[in-house]
Amino acid sequence: MEWLNVTAEQGLAGLVLASFLASTVLPVSSEALLWAFLSQHPEQVSSALLLATLGNTAGGMVSWACGRYMPRWQRLETLPYKAPLERWGSAALLLSWVPLIGDALCVGAGWLRLHWLPCAMFMLLGKAARYWLIAQAALPA
């Protein structure tokens, strides 16, 4: 496992990048990278959680922006994300961490023109909770 032997700074940089990319439709697993990083650098748990959460939230906001600037004539009203977003509004983005569903929720929130700040806050909370649970499982007892 020599390839996992990276400095904390290199690992954190990779974690931010992977977290950002994981919030797009690219098949990147930031959770596995967080787990591997924390197994090598458990003392960096706070930094890892903060950076992974911020990277993943930033990627979710890029998806939100893609939906926001998509022309309204696009026929997205039949997609399944519309009902939860219309019912719960920005709070539905607490589920933005869920694979595939979360991407659609982020794009849909932008398309429905939900305000960016509550969207970002709910994304951040949901993603932080997920990464916190992963960190708790990854760290030695």
PDB file of C-alpha atoms in Angstrom:
ATOM      1  CA  MET A   1       0.000   0.000   0.000  1.00  0.00           C
ATOM      2  CA  GLU A   2       2.917   2.288  -0.720  1.00  0.00           C
ATOM      3  CA  TRP A   3       0.776   4.343  -3.104  1.00  0.00           C
ATOM      4  CA  LEU A   4      -1.384   5.429  -0.151  1.00  0.00           C
ATOM      5  CA  ASN A   5       1.624   6.890   1.618  1.00  0.00           C
ATOM      6  CA  VAL A   6       1.057  10.567   0.793  1.00  0.00           C
ATOM      7  CA  THR A   7       1.565  13.664   2.880  1.00  0.00           C
ATOM      8  CA  ALA A   8      -1.429  15.115   4.653  1.00  0.00           C
ATOM      9  CA  GLU A   9      -1.343  18.162   2.373  1.00  0.00           C
ATOM     10  CA  GLN A  10      -1.361  16.026  -0.779  1.00  0.00           C
ATOM     11  CA  GLY A  11      -4.156  13.894   0.596  1.00  0.00           C
ATOM     12  CA  LEU A  12      -6.276  16.898   1.542  1.00  0.00           C
ATOM     13  CA  ALA A  13      -5.812  18.429  -1.918  1.00  0.00           C
ATOM     14  CA  GLY A  14      -6.871  15.157  -3.519  1.00  0.00           C
ATOM     15  CA  LEU A  15      -9.820  14.920  -1.151  1.00  0.00           C
ATOM     16  CA  VAL A  16     -11.108  18.382  -2.132  1.00  0.00           C
ATOM     17  CA  LEU A  17     -10.797  17.541  -5.818  1.00  0.00           C
ATOM     18  CA  ALA A  18     -12.443  14.133  -5.447  1.00  0.00           C
ATOM     19  CA  SER A  19     -15.242  15.600  -3.327  1.00  0.00           C
ATOM     20  CA  PHE A  20     -15.924  18.273  -5.928  1.00  0.00           C
ATOM     21  CA  LEU A  21     -15.938  15.773  -8.779  1.00  0.00           C
ATOM     22  CA  ALA A  22     -18.071  13.303  -6.816  1.00  0.00           C
ATOM     23  CA  SER A  23     -20.904  15.829  -6.692  1.00  0.00           C
ATOM     24  CA  THR A  24     -21.111  15.762 -10.466  1.00  0.00           C
ATOM     25  CA  VAL A  25     -22.214  12.852 -12.618  1.00  0.00           C
ATOM     26  CA  LEU A  26     -18.638  11.540 -12.740  1.00  0.00           C
ATOM     27  CA  PRO A  27     -18.189   8.167 -11.005  1.00  0.00           C
ATOM     28  CA  VAL A  28     -15.831   9.338  -8.232  1.00  0.00           C
ATOM     29  CA  SER A  29     -16.040   7.989  -4.690  1.00  0.00           C
ATOM     30  CA  SER A  30     -14.999  10.684  -2.252  1.00  0.00           C
ATOM     31  CA  GLU A  31     -16.209   8.525   0.629  1.00  0.00           C
ATOM     32  CA  ALA A  32     -13.617   5.832  -0.090  1.00  0.00           C
ATOM     33  CA  LEU A  33     -10.903   8.463  -0.397  1.00  0.00           C
ATOM     34  CA  LEU A  34     -11.944  10.066   2.902  1.00  0.00           C
ATOM     35  CA  TRP A  35     -11.818   6.658   4.583  1.00  0.00           C
ATOM     36  CA  ALA A  36      -8.369   5.894   3.149  1.00  0.00           C
ATOM     37  CA  PHE A  37      -7.055   9.355   4.038  1.00  0.00           C
ATOM     38  CA  LEU A  38      -8.263   9.118   7.625  1.00  0.00           C
ATOM     39  CA  SER A  39      -6.731   5.671   8.005  1.00  0.00           C
ATOM     40  CA  GLN A  40      -3.349   7.261   7.176  1.00  0.00           C
ATOM     41  CA  HIS A  41      -3.872  10.654   8.853  1.00  0.00           C
ATOM     42  CA  PRO A  42      -6.464  10.352  11.661  1.00  0.00           C
ATOM     43  CA  GLU A  43      -5.152  13.561  13.251  1.00  0.00           C
ATOM     44  CA  GLN A  44      -6.449  15.497  10.219  1.00  0.00           C
ATOM     45  CA  VAL A  45     -10.111  14.615  10.771  1.00  0.00           C
ATOM     46  CA  SER A  46     -11.315  18.211  11.172  1.00  0.00           C
ATOM     47  CA  SER A  47      -9.510  19.446   8.077  1.00  0.00           C
ATOM     48  CA  ALA A  48     -10.631  16.437   6.061  1.00  0.00           C
ATOM     49  CA  LEU A  49     -14.282  16.868   7.036  1.00  0.00           C
ATOM     50  CA  LEU A  50     -14.239  20.594   6.324  1.00  0.00           C
ATOM     51  CA  LEU A  51     -12.530  20.310   2.950  1.00  0.00           C
ATOM     52  CA  ALA A  52     -14.531  17.306   1.746  1.00  0.00           C
ATOM     53  CA  THR A  53     -17.776  19.043   2.715  1.00  0.00           C
ATOM     54  CA  LEU A  54     -16.813  22.330   1.070  1.00  0.00           C
ATOM     55  CA  GLY A  55     -15.594  20.603  -2.108  1.00  0.00           C
ATOM     56  CA  ASN A  56     -18.733  18.516  -2.404  1.00  0.00           C
ATOM     57  CA  THR A  57     -20.983  21.489  -1.700  1.00  0.00           C
ATOM     58  CA  ALA A  58     -19.167  23.582  -4.318  1.00  0.00           C
ATOM     59  CA  GLY A  59     -19.743  20.834  -6.872  1.00  0.00           C
ATOM     60  CA  GLY A  60     -23.421  20.693  -5.916  1.00  0.00           C
ATOM     61  CA  MET A  61     -23.664  24.439  -6.447  1.00  0.00           C
ATOM     62  CA  VAL A  62     -22.165  24.017  -9.921  1.00  0.00           C
ATOM     63  CA  SER A  63     -25.005  21.583 -10.636  1.00  0.00           C
ATOM     64  CA  TRP A  64     -27.455  24.131  -9.191  1.00  0.00           C
ATOM     65  CA  ALA A  65     -25.996  26.798 -11.523  1.00  0.00           C
ATOM     66  CA  CYS A  66     -26.319  24.470 -14.514  1.00  0.00           C
ATOM     67  CA  GLY A  67     -30.019  24.092 -13.726  1.00  0.00           C
ATOM     68  CA  ARG A  68     -30.434  27.795 -13.025  1.00  0.00           C
ATOM     69  CA  TYR A  69     -29.075  28.833 -16.385  1.00  0.00           C
ATOM     70  CA  MET A  70     -30.821  26.092 -18.335  1.00  0.00           C
ATOM     71  CA  PRO A  71     -33.528  27.611 -20.523  1.00  0.00           C
ATOM     72  CA  ARG A  72     -36.981  27.362 -18.970  1.00  0.00           C
ATOM     73  CA  TRP A  73     -38.369  25.830 -22.152  1.00  0.00           C
ATOM     74  CA  GLN A  74     -36.482  22.626 -21.385  1.00  0.00           C
ATOM     75  CA  ARG A  75     -39.014  19.939 -20.581  1.00  0.00           C
ATOM     76  CA  LEU A  76     -37.822  19.114 -17.084  1.00  0.00           C
ATOM     77  CA  GLU A  77     -41.186  19.418 -15.378  1.00  0.00           C
ATOM     78  CA  THR A  78     -41.804  15.669 -15.680  1.00  0.00           C
ATOM     79  CA  LEU A  79     -38.637  14.611 -13.866  1.00  0.00           C
ATOM     80  CA  PRO A  80     -39.077  13.058 -10.409  1.00  0.00           C
ATOM     81  CA  TYR A  81     -37.154  15.770  -8.522  1.00  0.00           C
ATOM     82  CA  LYS A  82     -39.860  18.375  -9.091  1.00  0.00           C
ATOM     83  CA  ALA A  83     -42.382  17.109  -6.524  1.00  0.00           C
ATOM     84  CA  PRO A  84     -40.041  16.992  -3.488  1.00  0.00           C
ATOM     85  CA  LEU A  85     -38.521  20.354  -4.388  1.00  0.00           C
ATOM     86  CA  GLU A  86     -41.932  21.981  -4.749  1.00  0.00           C
ATOM     87  CA  ARG A  87     -43.117  20.404  -1.504  1.00  0.00           C
ATOM     88  CA  TRP A  88     -40.055  20.970   0.724  1.00  0.00           C
ATOM     89  CA  GLY A  89     -38.181  23.637  -1.199  1.00  0.00           C
ATOM     90  CA  SER A  90     -34.490  24.036  -0.438  1.00  0.00           C
ATOM     91  CA  ALA A  91     -34.749  21.627   2.514  1.00  0.00           C
ATOM     92  CA  ALA A  92     -34.997  18.756   0.017  1.00  0.00           C
ATOM     93  CA  LEU A  93     -31.314  19.386  -0.686  1.00  0.00           C
ATOM     94  CA  LEU A  94     -30.472  17.756   2.629  1.00  0.00           C
ATOM     95  CA  LEU A  95     -30.591  14.670   0.381  1.00  0.00           C
ATOM     96  CA  SER A  96     -28.164  16.118  -2.164  1.00  0.00           C
ATOM     97  CA  TRP A  97     -25.537  13.588  -1.046  1.00  0.00           C
ATOM     98  CA  VAL A  98     -27.594  10.617  -2.292  1.00  0.00           C
ATOM     99  CA  PRO A  99     -26.017   9.226  -5.493  1.00  0.00           C
ATOM    100  CA  LEU A 100     -27.847  10.191  -8.708  1.00  0.00           C
ATOM    101  CA  ILE A 101     -30.885  11.534  -6.838  1.00  0.00           C
ATOM    102  CA  GLY A 102     -28.797  14.286  -5.275  1.00  0.00           C
ATOM    103  CA  ASP A 103     -27.482  15.454  -8.640  1.00  0.00           C
ATOM    104  CA  ALA A 104     -31.019  15.723 -10.001  1.00  0.00           C
ATOM    105  CA  LEU A 105     -32.161  17.609  -6.898  1.00  0.00           C
ATOM    106  CA  CYS A 106     -29.342  20.145  -7.271  1.00  0.00           C
ATOM    107  CA  VAL A 107     -30.030  20.730 -10.964  1.00  0.00           C
ATOM    108  CA  GLY A 108     -33.763  20.842 -10.310  1.00  0.00           C
ATOM    109  CA  ALA A 109     -33.397  23.394  -7.510  1.00  0.00           C
ATOM    110  CA  GLY A 110     -31.561  25.678  -9.885  1.00  0.00           C
ATOM    111  CA  TRP A 111     -34.071  25.095 -12.673  1.00  0.00           C
ATOM    112  CA  LEU A 112     -36.929  25.927 -10.315  1.00  0.00           C
ATOM    113  CA  ARG A 113     -35.035  29.115  -9.390  1.00  0.00           C
ATOM    114  CA  LEU A 114     -34.796  28.304  -5.673  1.00  0.00           C
ATOM    115  CA  HIS A 115     -32.619  30.892  -3.933  1.00  0.00           C
ATOM    116  CA  TRP A 116     -28.957  29.897  -3.929  1.00  0.00           C
ATOM    117  CA  LEU A 117     -28.150  30.599  -0.263  1.00  0.00           C
ATOM    118  CA  PRO A 118     -30.684  28.253   1.392  1.00  0.00           C
ATOM    119  CA  CYS A 119     -29.835  25.661  -1.274  1.00  0.00           C
ATOM    120  CA  ALA A 120     -26.137  25.914  -0.423  1.00  0.00           C
ATOM    121  CA  MET A 121     -26.816  25.718   3.326  1.00  0.00           C
ATOM    122  CA  PHE A 122     -29.017  22.616   3.071  1.00  0.00           C
ATOM    123  CA  MET A 123     -26.515  20.968   0.719  1.00  0.00           C
ATOM    124  CA  LEU A 124     -23.719  21.732   3.168  1.00  0.00           C
ATOM    125  CA  LEU A 125     -25.640  20.281   6.121  1.00  0.00           C
ATOM    126  CA  GLY A 126     -26.560  17.063   4.324  1.00  0.00           C
ATOM    127  CA  LYS A 127     -23.091  16.517   2.920  1.00  0.00           C
ATOM    128  CA  ALA A 128     -21.409  17.344   6.259  1.00  0.00           C
ATOM    129  CA  ALA A 129     -23.590  14.791   8.068  1.00  0.00           C
ATOM    130  CA  ARG A 130     -22.702  12.095   5.547  1.00  0.00           C
ATOM    131  CA  TYR A 131     -18.955  12.774   5.761  1.00  0.00           C
ATOM    132  CA  TRP A 132     -19.121  12.953   9.561  1.00  0.00           C
ATOM    133  CA  LEU A 133     -20.715   9.491   9.705  1.00  0.00           C
ATOM    134  CA  ILE A 134     -18.060   8.104   7.371  1.00  0.00           C
ATOM    135  CA  ALA A 135     -15.302   9.653   9.486  1.00  0.00           C
ATOM    136  CA  GLN A 136     -16.771   8.157  12.660  1.00  0.00           C
ATOM    137  CA  ALA A 137     -16.738   4.721  11.059  1.00  0.00           C
ATOM    138  CA  ALA A 138     -13.215   5.171   9.671  1.00  0.00           C
ATOM    139  CA  LEU A 139     -11.509   6.389  12.840  1.00  0.00           C
ATOM    140  CA  PRO A 140     -10.175   3.923  15.397  1.00  0.00           C
ATOM    141  CA  ALA A 141     -12.321   3.574  18.512  1.00  0.00           C
TER     142      ALA A 141
END
